[in-house]
CSV table of C-alpha atoms in Angstrom, one decimal:
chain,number,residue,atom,x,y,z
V,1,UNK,CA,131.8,104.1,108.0
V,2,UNK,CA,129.8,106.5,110.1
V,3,UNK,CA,128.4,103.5,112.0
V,4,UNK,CA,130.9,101.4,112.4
V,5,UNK,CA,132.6,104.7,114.1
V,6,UNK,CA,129.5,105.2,116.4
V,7,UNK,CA,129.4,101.1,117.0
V,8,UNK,CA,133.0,101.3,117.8
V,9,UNK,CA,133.1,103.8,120.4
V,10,UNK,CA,130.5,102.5,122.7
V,11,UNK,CA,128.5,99.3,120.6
V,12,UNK,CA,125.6,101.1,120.6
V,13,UNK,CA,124.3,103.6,118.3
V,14,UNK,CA,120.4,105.4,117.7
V,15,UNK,CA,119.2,108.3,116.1
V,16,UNK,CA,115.4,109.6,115.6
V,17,UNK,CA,113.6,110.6,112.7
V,18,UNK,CA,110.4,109.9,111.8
V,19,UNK,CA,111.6,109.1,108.2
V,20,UNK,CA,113.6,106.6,109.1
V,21,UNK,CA,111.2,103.9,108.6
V,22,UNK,CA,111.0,104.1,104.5
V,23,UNK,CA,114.8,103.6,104.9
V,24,UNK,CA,115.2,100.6,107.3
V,25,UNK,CA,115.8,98.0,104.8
V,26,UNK,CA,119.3,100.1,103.8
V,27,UNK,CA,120.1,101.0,107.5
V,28,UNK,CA,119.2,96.7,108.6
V,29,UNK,CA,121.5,95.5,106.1
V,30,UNK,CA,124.1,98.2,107.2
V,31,UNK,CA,123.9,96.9,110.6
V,32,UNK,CA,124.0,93.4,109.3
V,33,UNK,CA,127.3,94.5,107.9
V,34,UNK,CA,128.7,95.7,111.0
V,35,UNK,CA,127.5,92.2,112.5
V,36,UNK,CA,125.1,94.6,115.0
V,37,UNK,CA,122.2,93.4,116.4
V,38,UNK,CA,118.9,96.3,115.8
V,39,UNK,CA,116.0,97.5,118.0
V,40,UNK,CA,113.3,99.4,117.7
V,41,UNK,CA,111.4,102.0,119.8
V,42,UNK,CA,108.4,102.8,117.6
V,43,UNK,CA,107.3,106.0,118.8
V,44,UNK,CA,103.3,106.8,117.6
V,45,UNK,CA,101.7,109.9,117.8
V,46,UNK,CA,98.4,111.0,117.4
V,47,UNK,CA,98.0,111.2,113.4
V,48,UNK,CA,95.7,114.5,114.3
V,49,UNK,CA,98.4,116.0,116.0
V,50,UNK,CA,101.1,114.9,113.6
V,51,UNK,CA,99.1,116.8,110.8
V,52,UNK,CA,98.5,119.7,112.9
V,53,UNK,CA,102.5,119.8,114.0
V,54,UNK,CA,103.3,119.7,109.9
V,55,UNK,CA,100.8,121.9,108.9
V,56,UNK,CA,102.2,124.6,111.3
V,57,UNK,CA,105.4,123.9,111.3
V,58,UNK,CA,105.9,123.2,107.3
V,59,UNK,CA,103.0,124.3,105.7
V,60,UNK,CA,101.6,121.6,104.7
V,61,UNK,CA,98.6,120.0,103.2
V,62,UNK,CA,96.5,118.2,105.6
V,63,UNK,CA,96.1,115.3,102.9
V,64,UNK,CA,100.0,115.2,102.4
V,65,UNK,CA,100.6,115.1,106.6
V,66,UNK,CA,98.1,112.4,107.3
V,67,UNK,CA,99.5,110.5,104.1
V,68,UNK,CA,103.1,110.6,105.6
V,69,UNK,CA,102.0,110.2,109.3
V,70,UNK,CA,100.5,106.7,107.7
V,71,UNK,CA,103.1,105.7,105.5
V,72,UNK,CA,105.6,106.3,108.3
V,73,UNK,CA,104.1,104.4,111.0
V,74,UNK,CA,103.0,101.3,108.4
V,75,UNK,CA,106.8,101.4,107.2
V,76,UNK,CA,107.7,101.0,110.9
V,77,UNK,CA,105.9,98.0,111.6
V,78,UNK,CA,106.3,96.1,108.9
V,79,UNK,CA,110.0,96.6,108.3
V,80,UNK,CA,110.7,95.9,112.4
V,81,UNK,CA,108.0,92.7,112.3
V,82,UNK,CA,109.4,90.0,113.9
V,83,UNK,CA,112.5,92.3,115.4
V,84,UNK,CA,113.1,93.3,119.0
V,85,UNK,CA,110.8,96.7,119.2
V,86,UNK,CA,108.7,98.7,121.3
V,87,UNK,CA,106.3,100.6,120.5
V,88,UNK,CA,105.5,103.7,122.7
V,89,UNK,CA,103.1,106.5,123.4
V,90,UNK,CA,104.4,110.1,122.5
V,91,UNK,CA,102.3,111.9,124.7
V,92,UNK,CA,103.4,109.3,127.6
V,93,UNK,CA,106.9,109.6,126.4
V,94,UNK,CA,106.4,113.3,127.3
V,95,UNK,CA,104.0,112.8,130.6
V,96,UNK,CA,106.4,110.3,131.9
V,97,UNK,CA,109.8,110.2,130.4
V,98,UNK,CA,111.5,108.7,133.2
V,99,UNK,CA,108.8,105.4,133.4
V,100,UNK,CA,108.3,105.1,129.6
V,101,UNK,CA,112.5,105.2,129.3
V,102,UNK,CA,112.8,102.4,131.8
V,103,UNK,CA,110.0,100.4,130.3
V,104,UNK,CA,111.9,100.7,127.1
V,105,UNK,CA,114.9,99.5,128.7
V,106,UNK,CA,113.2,96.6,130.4
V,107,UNK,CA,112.2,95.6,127.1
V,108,UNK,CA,115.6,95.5,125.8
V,109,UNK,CA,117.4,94.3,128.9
V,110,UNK,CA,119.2,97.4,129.4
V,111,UNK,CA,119.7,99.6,133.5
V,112,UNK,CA,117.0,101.8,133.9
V,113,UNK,CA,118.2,105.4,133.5
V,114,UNK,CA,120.3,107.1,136.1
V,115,UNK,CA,118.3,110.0,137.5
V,116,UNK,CA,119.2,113.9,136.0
V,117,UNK,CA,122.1,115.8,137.4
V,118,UNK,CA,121.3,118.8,139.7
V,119,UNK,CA,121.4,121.7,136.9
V,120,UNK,CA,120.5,119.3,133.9
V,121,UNK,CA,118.1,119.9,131.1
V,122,UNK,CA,114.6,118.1,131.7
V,123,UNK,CA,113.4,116.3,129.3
V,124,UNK,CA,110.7,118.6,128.5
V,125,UNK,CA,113.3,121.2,127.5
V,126,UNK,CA,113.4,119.2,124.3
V,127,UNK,CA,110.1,120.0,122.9
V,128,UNK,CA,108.9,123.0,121.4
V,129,UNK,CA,105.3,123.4,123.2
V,130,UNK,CA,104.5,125.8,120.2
V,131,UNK,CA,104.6,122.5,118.0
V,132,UNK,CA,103.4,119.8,120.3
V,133,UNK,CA,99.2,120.3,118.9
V,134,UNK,CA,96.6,117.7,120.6
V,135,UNK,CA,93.6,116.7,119.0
């Protein structure tokens, strides 16, 4: 129900979470329901700085944050083989939002992104530096 509400108010819906790939075979055959095409923006980090982001933020074991770093990403590729995907940079996400959104949107056939309204959030707003570690 939720997505056919999101699909019905503009045909288009995304979220982000990097669990999301051990799910995708229950969120593609919802989509299939809803007769909704998928896509995929495969964002990778840095499995160093994932584990040192989870280790600080959630107290984790180093073992257990390079473990789900890996069975995230391999989740993510196999489940979106042979769909429309693309698979980005994090870092260059953050570097370069603006040029890494409209590659994404080249990718998919969709406008490049409008520039930001005077006054508006950047997109760098979004991250906490506190957690954004590099190796």
């Amino acid at each position: 129900q939720l997505l056919a509400a999101r699909l019905a108010r503009t045909g288009q819906f995304g979220f982000k979470d990097p669990r999301v790939p051990r799910l995708l075979p229950f969120w593609q055959r919802a989509m299939a329901e809803e007769e909704a095409d998928d896509a995929y923006v495969i964002a990778v980090r840095h499995p160093l700085s994932v584990i040192d982001s989870l280790t600080a933020r959630d107290g984790l074991d180093v073992r257990r944050s390079g473990w789900l770093w890996l069975t995230h990403i391999l989740c993510a590729l196999h489940y979106t083989a042979g769909r429309p995907r693309v698979v980005v940079d994090y870092d260059r996400v953050i570097a370069a939002p603006e040029r890494e959104l409209a590659r994404i949107g080249q990718a998919f056939g969709l406008p490049s992104p409008a520039p930001a309204a005077a006054g508006a959030p950047s997109y760098g707003e979004f991250v906490s530096a506190a957690l954004r570690l590099t190796p």
